[in-house]
Structures are given as C-alpha cells and as structure tokens.
Coordinates of C-alpha atoms and ligand atoms in Angstrom, one line a residue:
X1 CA 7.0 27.1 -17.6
X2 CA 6.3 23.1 -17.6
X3 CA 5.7 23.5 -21.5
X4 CA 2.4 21.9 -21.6
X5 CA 3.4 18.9 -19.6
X6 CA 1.6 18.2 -16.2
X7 CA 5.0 17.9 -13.7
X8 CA 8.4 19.5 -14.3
X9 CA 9.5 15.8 -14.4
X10 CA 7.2 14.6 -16.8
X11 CA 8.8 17.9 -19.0
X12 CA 12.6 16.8 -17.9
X13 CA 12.4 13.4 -18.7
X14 CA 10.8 14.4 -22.4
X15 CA 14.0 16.7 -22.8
X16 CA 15.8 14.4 -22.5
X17 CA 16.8 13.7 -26.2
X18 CA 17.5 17.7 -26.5
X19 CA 19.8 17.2 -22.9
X20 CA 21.9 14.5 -23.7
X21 CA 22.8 16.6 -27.3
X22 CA 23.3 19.8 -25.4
X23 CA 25.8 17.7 -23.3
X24 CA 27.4 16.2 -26.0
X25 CA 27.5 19.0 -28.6
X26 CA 31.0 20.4 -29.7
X27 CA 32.4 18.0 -28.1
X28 CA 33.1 14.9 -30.7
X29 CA 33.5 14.8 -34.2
X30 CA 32.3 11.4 -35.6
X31 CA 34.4 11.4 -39.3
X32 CA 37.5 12.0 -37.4
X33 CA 37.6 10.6 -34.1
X34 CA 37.9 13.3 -32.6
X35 CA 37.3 14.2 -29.2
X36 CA 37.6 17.6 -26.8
X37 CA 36.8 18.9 -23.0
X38 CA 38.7 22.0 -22.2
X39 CA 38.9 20.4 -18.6
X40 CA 40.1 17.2 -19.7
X41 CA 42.7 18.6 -21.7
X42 CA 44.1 20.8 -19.1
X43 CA 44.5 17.3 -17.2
X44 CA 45.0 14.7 -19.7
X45 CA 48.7 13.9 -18.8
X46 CA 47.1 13.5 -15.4
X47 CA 44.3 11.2 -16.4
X48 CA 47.1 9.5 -18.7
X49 CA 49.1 8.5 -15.8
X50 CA 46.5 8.1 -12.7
X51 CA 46.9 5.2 -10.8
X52 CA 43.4 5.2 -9.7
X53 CA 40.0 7.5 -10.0
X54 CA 37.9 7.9 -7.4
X55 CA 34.1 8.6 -8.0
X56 CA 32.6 10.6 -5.1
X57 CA 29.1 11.8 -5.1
X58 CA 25.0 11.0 -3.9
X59 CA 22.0 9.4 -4.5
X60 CA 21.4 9.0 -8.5
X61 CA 24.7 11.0 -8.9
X62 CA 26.1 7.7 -7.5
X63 CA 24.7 6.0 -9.6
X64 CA 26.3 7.7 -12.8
X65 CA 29.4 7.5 -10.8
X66 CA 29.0 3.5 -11.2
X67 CA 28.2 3.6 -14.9
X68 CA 32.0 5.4 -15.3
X69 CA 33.2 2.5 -13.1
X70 CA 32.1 0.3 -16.2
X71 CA 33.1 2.5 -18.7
X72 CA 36.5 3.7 -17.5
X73 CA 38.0 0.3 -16.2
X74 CA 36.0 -0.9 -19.7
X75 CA 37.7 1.6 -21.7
X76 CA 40.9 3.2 -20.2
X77 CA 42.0 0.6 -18.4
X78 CA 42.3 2.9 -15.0
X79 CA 41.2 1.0 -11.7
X80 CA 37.9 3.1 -10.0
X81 CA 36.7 2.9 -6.6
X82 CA 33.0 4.9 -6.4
X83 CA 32.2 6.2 -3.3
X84 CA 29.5 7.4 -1.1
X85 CA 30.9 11.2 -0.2
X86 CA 29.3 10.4 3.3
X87 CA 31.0 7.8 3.8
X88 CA 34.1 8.3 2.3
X89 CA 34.9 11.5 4.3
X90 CA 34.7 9.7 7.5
X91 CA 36.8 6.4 7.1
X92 CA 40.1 8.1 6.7
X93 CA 40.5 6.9 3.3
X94 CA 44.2 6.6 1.6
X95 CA 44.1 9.6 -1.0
X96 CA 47.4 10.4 -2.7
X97 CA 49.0 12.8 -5.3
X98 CA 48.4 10.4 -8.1
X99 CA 44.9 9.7 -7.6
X100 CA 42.2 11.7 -10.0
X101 CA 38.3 12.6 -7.7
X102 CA 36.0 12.9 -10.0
X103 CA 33.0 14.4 -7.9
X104 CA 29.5 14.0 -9.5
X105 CA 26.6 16.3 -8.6
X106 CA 23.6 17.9 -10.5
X107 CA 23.2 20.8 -7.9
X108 CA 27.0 21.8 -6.9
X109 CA 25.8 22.4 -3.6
X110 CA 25.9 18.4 -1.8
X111 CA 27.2 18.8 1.3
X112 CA 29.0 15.6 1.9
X113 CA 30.1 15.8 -1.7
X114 CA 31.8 19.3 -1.4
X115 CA 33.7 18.2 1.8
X116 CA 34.6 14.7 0.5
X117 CA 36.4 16.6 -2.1
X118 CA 37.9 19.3 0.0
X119 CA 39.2 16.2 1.9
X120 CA 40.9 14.4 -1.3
X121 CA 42.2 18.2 -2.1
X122 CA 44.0 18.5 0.9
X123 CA 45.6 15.2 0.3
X124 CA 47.1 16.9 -2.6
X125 CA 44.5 14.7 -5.6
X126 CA 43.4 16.6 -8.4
X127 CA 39.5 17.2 -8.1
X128 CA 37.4 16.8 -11.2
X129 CA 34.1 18.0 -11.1
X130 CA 31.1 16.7 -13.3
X131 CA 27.9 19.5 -12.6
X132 CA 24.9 20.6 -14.2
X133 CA 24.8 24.1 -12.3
X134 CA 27.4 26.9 -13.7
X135 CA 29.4 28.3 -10.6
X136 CA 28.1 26.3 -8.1
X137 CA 29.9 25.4 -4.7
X138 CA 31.9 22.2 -5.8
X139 CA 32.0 23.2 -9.5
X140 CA 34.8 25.8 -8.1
X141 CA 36.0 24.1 -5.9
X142 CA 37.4 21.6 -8.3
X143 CA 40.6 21.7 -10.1
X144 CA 38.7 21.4 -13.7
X145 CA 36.0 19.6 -14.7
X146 CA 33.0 19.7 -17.6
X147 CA 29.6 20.7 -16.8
X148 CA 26.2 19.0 -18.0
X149 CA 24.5 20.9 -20.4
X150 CA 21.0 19.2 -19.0
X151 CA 19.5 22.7 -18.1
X152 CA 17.8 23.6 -14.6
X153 CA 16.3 20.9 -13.7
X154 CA 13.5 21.2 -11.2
X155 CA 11.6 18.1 -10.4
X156 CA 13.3 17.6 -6.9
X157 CA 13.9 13.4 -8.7
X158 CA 17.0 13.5 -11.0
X159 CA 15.8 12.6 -14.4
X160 CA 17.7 14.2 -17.3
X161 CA 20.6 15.4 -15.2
X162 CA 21.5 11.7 -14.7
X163 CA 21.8 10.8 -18.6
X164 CA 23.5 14.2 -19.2
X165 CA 26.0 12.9 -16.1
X166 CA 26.5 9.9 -18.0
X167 CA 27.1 11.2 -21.4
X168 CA 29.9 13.7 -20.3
X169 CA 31.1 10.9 -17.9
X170 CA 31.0 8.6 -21.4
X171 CA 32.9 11.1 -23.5
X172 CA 35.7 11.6 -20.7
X173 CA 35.9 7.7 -20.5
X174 CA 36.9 7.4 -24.5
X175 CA 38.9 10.3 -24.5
X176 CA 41.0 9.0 -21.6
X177 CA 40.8 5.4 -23.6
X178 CA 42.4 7.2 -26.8
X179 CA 44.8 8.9 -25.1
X180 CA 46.0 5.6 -23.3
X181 CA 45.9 3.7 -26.1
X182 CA 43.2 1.3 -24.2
X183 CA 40.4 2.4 -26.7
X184 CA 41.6 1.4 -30.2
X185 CA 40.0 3.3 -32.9
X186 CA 38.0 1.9 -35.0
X187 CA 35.9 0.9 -31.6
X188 CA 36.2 4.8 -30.8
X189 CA 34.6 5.7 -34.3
X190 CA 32.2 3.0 -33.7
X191 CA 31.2 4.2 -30.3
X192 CA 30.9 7.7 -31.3
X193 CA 28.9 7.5 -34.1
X194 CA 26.7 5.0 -31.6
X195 CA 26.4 8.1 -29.3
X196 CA 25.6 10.3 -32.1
X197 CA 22.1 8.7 -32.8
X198 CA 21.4 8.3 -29.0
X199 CA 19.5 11.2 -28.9
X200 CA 17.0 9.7 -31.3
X201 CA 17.1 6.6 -29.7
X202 CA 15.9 7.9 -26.7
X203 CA 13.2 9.9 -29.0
X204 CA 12.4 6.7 -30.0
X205 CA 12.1 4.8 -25.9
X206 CA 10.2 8.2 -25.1
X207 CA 7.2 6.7 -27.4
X208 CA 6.8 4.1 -25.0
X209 CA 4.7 6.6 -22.7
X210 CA 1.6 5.2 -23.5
X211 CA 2.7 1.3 -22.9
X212 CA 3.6 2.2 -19.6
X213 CA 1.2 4.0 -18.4
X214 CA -1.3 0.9 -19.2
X215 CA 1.8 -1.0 -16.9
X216 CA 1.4 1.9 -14.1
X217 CA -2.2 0.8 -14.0
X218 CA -1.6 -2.9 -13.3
X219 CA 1.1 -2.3 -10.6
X220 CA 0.5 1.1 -8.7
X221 CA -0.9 -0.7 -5.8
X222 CA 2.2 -2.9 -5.2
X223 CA 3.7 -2.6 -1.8
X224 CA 7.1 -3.8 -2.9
X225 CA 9.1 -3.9 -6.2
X226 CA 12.4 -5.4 -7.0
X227 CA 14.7 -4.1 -9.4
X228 CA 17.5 -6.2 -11.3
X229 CA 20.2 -5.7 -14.0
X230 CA 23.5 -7.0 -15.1
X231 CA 26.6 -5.1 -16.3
X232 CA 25.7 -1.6 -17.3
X233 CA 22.1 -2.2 -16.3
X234 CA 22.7 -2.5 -12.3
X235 CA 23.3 1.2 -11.8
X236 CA 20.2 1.3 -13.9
X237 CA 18.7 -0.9 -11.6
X238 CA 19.4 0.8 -8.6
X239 CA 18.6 3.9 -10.4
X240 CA 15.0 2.5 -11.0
X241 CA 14.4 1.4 -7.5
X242 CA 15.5 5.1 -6.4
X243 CA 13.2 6.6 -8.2
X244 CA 9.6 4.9 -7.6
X245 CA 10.5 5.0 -3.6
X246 CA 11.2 8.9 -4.0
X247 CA 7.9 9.8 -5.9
X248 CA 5.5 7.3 -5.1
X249 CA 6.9 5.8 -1.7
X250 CA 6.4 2.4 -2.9
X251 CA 9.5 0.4 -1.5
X252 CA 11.7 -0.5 -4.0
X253 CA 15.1 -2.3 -4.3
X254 CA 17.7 -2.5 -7.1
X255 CA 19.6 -4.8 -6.9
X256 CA 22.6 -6.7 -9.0
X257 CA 20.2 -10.1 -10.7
X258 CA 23.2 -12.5 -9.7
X259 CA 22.7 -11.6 -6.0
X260 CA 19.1 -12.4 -6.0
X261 CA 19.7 -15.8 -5.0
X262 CA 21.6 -14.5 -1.6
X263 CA 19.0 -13.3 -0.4
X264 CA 16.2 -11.3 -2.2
X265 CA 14.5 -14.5 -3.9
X266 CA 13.3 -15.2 -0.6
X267 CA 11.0 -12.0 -1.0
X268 CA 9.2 -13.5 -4.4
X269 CA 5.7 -14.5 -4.7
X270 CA 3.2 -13.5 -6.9
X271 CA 2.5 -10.2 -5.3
X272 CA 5.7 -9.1 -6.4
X273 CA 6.5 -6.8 -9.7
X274 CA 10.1 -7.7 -10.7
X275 CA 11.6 -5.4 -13.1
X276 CA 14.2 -6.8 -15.3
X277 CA 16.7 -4.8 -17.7
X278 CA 17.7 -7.6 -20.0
X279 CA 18.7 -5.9 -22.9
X280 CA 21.1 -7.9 -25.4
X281 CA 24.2 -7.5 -24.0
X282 CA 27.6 -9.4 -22.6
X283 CA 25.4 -10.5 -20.1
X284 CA 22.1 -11.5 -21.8
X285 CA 22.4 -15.5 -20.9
X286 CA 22.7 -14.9 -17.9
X287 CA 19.8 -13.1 -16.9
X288 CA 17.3 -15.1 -19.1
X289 CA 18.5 -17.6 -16.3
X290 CA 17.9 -15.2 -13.4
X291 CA 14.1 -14.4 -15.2
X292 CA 13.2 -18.0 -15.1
X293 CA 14.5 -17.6 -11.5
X294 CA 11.7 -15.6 -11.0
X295 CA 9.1 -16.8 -12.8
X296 CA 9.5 -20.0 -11.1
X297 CA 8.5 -18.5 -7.7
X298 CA 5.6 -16.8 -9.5
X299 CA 7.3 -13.0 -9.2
X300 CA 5.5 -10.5 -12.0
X301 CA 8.4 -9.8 -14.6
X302 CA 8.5 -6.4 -16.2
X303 CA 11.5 -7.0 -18.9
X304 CA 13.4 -4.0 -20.2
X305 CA 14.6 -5.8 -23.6
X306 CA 16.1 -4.9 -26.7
X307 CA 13.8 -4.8 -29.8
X308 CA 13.4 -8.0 -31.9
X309 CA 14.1 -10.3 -28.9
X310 CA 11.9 -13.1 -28.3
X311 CA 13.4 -15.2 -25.1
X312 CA 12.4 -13.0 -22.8
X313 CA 9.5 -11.9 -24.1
X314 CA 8.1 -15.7 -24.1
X315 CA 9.0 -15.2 -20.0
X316 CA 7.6 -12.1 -19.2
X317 CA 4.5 -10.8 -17.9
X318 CA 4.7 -7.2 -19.7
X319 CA 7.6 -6.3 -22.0
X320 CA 9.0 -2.9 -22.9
X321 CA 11.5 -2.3 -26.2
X322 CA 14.1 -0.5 -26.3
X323 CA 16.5 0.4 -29.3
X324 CA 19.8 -1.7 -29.7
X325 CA 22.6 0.1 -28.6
X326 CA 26.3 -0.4 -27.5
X327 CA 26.9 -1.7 -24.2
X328 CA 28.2 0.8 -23.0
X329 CA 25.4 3.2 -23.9
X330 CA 22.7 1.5 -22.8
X331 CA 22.0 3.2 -19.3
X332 CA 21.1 6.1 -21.8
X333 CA 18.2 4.0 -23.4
X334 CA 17.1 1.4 -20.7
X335 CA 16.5 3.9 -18.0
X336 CA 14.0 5.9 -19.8
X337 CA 11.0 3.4 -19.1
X338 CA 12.1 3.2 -15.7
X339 CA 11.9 6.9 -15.4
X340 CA 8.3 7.1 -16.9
X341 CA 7.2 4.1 -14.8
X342 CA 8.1 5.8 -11.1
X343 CA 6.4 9.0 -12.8
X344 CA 3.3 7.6 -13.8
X345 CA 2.9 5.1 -10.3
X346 CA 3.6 8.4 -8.5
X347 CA 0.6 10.0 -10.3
X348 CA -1.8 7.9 -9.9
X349 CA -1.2 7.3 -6.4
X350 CA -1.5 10.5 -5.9
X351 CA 1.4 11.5 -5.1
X352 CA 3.1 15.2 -5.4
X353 CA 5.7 14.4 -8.2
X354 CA 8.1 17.4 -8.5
X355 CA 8.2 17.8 -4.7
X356 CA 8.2 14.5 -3.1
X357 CA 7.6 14.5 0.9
X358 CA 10.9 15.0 3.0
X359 CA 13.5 15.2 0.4
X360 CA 14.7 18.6 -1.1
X361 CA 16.5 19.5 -4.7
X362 CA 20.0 20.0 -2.9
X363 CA 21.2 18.7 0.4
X364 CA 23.2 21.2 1.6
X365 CA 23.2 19.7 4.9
X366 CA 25.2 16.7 6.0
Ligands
F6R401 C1 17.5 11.4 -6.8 C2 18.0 12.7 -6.2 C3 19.0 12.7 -5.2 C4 20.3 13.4 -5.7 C5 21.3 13.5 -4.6 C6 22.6 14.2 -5.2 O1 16.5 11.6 -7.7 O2 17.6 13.7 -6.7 O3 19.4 11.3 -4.8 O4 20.7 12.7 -6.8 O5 20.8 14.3 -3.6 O6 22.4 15.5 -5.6 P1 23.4 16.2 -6.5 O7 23.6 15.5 -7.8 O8 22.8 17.6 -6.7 O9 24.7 16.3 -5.7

C-alpha cells in the first residue's frame, strides 16, 4: 500500500509529479490556448464581473489560498482577501452578492471551513470549492467548484494535495485572466506550456532526496528554524515552517524575509538554521540583501535557489537547486525540498511521520 516507500508521506510527496498532471490533465491545451473547468465555466460571467474573491480555508490549505492571492490579483486583476475560516466566521465580515468564496480544503470535511462558507452562502455569494475528496461535506455544499486530482492522501501532513491545490488554483487564475482580458496571450501560451513541463521539473527537484537527507543530518537537532521567502515564495515559507513543526516538533517560523528585521533578526545566532527560498525571481535582489542580513549575525543559511546561480550560493552554508520556472509557478518547484527536509528531520528524530502527535487528517471539529 506505501509502494515500497517507508511513510505514506515519503510515497505522496514522490507522486507528486504524477498529482500535479492528474490535476491538470484535460484541462489546457498548450497549441491553442486553450483552457476548460466545467465549474468555472458555469461561473465565468461571475468570475468576469466579481468585485472581490475571498479565499477561505486552514492550515496548508491557507497557504494555497495565498499563492491565488498572487496569482489572481497577478493575473486577473480581481482584488483577494484570504482568510482564516475560523476567524472569518466570527468577525461579522461584509459578504455581498458580488463577491466570489473560493473555499480550499484537501479533506471536504473542515469544520470552520464548511461553516465559513455556509456563512458567505447565506449572504447570498457564490461558493467555489477547491477539494481533493469526491462528495465530501463542503465539496456539495458549494455552488461549483473543480476538484484536485492528487488522490487519497494519507500522511495526516499535506504534501501533494497542496501543489494539486495550487495547480487547479493556477489554471482558474489564467482562465479568469483570459476571459478578463488581464492575461494577454502570448503570456498565457507562455505560461501554459511552463506548466506543461512542471511535472518533470518537479521529477527533476525530487532527485534532490539524497542532498537533503545529508542536510537533515547537520540540522535535526536544531531547536528552532526560521523560514523566509519573498513574493510567491512566502506561502512557501510558511508552508515549510508548517511542516517541520507538525512531524518533527521542531519549532519553526515562516515568515515574509522583509519583516525579519521587525522583529525575528533578534532570534539569529549561529545555532540557528535559516532557510531561504531565493529563487530568481521579481524579487531576487532583494533577498540576496536579507541573506547577508543573516549571515552577518552568523544564522546557518539553507538557500532554495534556482540552478546556475552563484550569489547566493557564495553566501550560503548548504544550497539546494531547483529548476527555473515562471514566477508564478515556482511554489510548485521550491516547496519540494522543503517537503523532503521536514520528512527526513522527522525521521531521524524519531518521530511517527504519517501520524504526528495531536493532530488528525480532518478537523471536523471547530
Ligand atoms: C498541514 C495539514 C493541516 C490541513 C488543515 C486543512 O499539513 O494537514 O494544516 O491543511 O487542517 O485541512 P483541509 O485541507 O482538509 O481542509
């Protein structure tokens, strides 16, 4: 049932090439730009004329959600707020008739998810749903929506179901963008045919097992690690941080690499592992500067870069490449290592990977 591999996690996060093509398949036709989602069609005048979507959902759910924050301000042009469903149910939050939910959950079954978007539906919003499993609570409770194709996923940490999340969130981003007019298309071809060889790009970050398992061995004692990305890279970074404190219980921030210096950099010294995603990107200058930040107060830096690159690489204490991508697409590539790296701490620390203490698959309680 694991397929030869040791965890369920260790499985999921190796099907990953396979999951992200499931969730793309039929779905976009490089030659001709073309795009199509039964559920966004049904809703594309809709999406065409929102005047706002809001992203509600959980833990790494969330943080898919804020990837479609980039992508769909980045792309269609459409102002998103992403929300924690606990929270949002319980502020009285201004919902109206023109705004899209988009609710994000591998399981279906979130509690605070499921009534966040009852709440938006009786505010008379139209409820998207993004879910991996087929006729689950909040998958029919939505108005329409497009399912992952990631497969059960059983490691109780949310590996593959995270990049399937973000490709299906990608692909409603561009179509949304075409249909606007936001998304011009030679971009559009450009980004599709860049999704088309994701899968064996992530095939390709997946060979980096061995590298960071030698890594896992230098830092699985750490008490602390800090987490930092720009751009499309802080959901990533959050994302990373999420996942070593849920398997291995080391504790673990993400955290945006500008805001470092409010407050974080006070936590540097040289017991501290500092993973940086500093892939070439909009944002690349800026976080060589926020790596030197760190290297001046003696922090360990872990770079996540993109292949060929030699600034950071000339700063860093360990550095993992990653294939060039779009922008946009990178969450799909540079959360990979980060994936492995939790996986293999967790292991040799002992830890029980696929059912981590305290936390279960879905929280069907508030
Ligand atoms: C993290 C994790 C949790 C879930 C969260 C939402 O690895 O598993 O943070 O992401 O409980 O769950 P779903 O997506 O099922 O709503």
């Amino acid at each position: 049932e694991k397929g030869g591999y040791e965890h369920f996690m260790l499985k999921e996060i190796f099907e990953q090439p396979k999951s992200i093509l499931d969730s793309m398949r039929g779905r976009m036709i490089a030659e001709n730009d073309h795009l199509m989602m039964a559920g966004v069609r049904e809703f594309e005048n809709k999406f065409q004329n929102a005047d706002r979507i809001i992203i509600v959902a959980c833990g790494t759910s969330w943080h898919a959600g804020l990837v479609a924050e980039y992508l769909f301000e980045d792309l269609a042009r459409i102002p998103v707020e992403v929300e924690y469903a606990s929270e949002f149910r319980y502020r009285n939050p201004i919902i109206t008739e023109k705004d899209i939910v988009i609710a994000i959950s591998q399981s279906g079954e979130t509690a605070d998810t499921l009534a966040a978007l009852e709440l938006a539906k009786s505010k008379g919003a139209t409820i998207f749903g993004v879910c991996n499993v087929v006729g689950s609570s909040i998958a029919r409770a939505t108005d329409a929506g497009a399912y992952t194709h990631a497969g059960p996923e059983i490691g109780v940490a949310s590996t593959k179901a995270f990049t399937a999340q973000v490709t299906v969130l990608t692909l409603i981003a561009m179509i949304i963008g075409k249909k606007r007019g936001t998304l011009e298309t030679t971009k559009l071809r450009q980004l599709i045919a860049e999704m088309e060889s994701i899968p064996s790009k992530v095939e390709k970050a997946l060979q980096l097992n061995e590298q960071i398992i030698g890594i896992s061995e230098v830092y699985k004692d750490a008490t602390n690690f800090l987490y930092l990305g720009r751009g499309y890279n802080f959901p990533v970074a959050l994302e990373g941080a999420l996942k070593l404190k849920e398997i291995s219980y080391i504790h673990a921030e993400g955290y945006p690499a500008a805001e470092m210096k409010h407050g974080p950099i006070a936590l540097i010294d040289e017991q501290m592992p500092v993973v940086v995603i500093a892939t070439k990107d909009s944002s690349y200058e800026k976080i060589v500067s926020n790596v030197q930040e760190v290297r001046a107060r003696k922090g360990k830096v872990i770079a996540v870069v993109t292949e060929g690159d030699t600034t950071i690489p000339a700063m860093a204490d360990h550095v993992i490449e990653i294939p060039e991508t779009s922008e946009h697409l990178v969450p799909l590539l540079s959360v990979i290592p980060l994936q492995l790296l939790s996986y293999h701490i967790a292991v040799m620390r002992g830890c029980n990977v696929d059912q981590p203490r305290n936390l279960a698959k879905s929280v069907t309680v508030e």
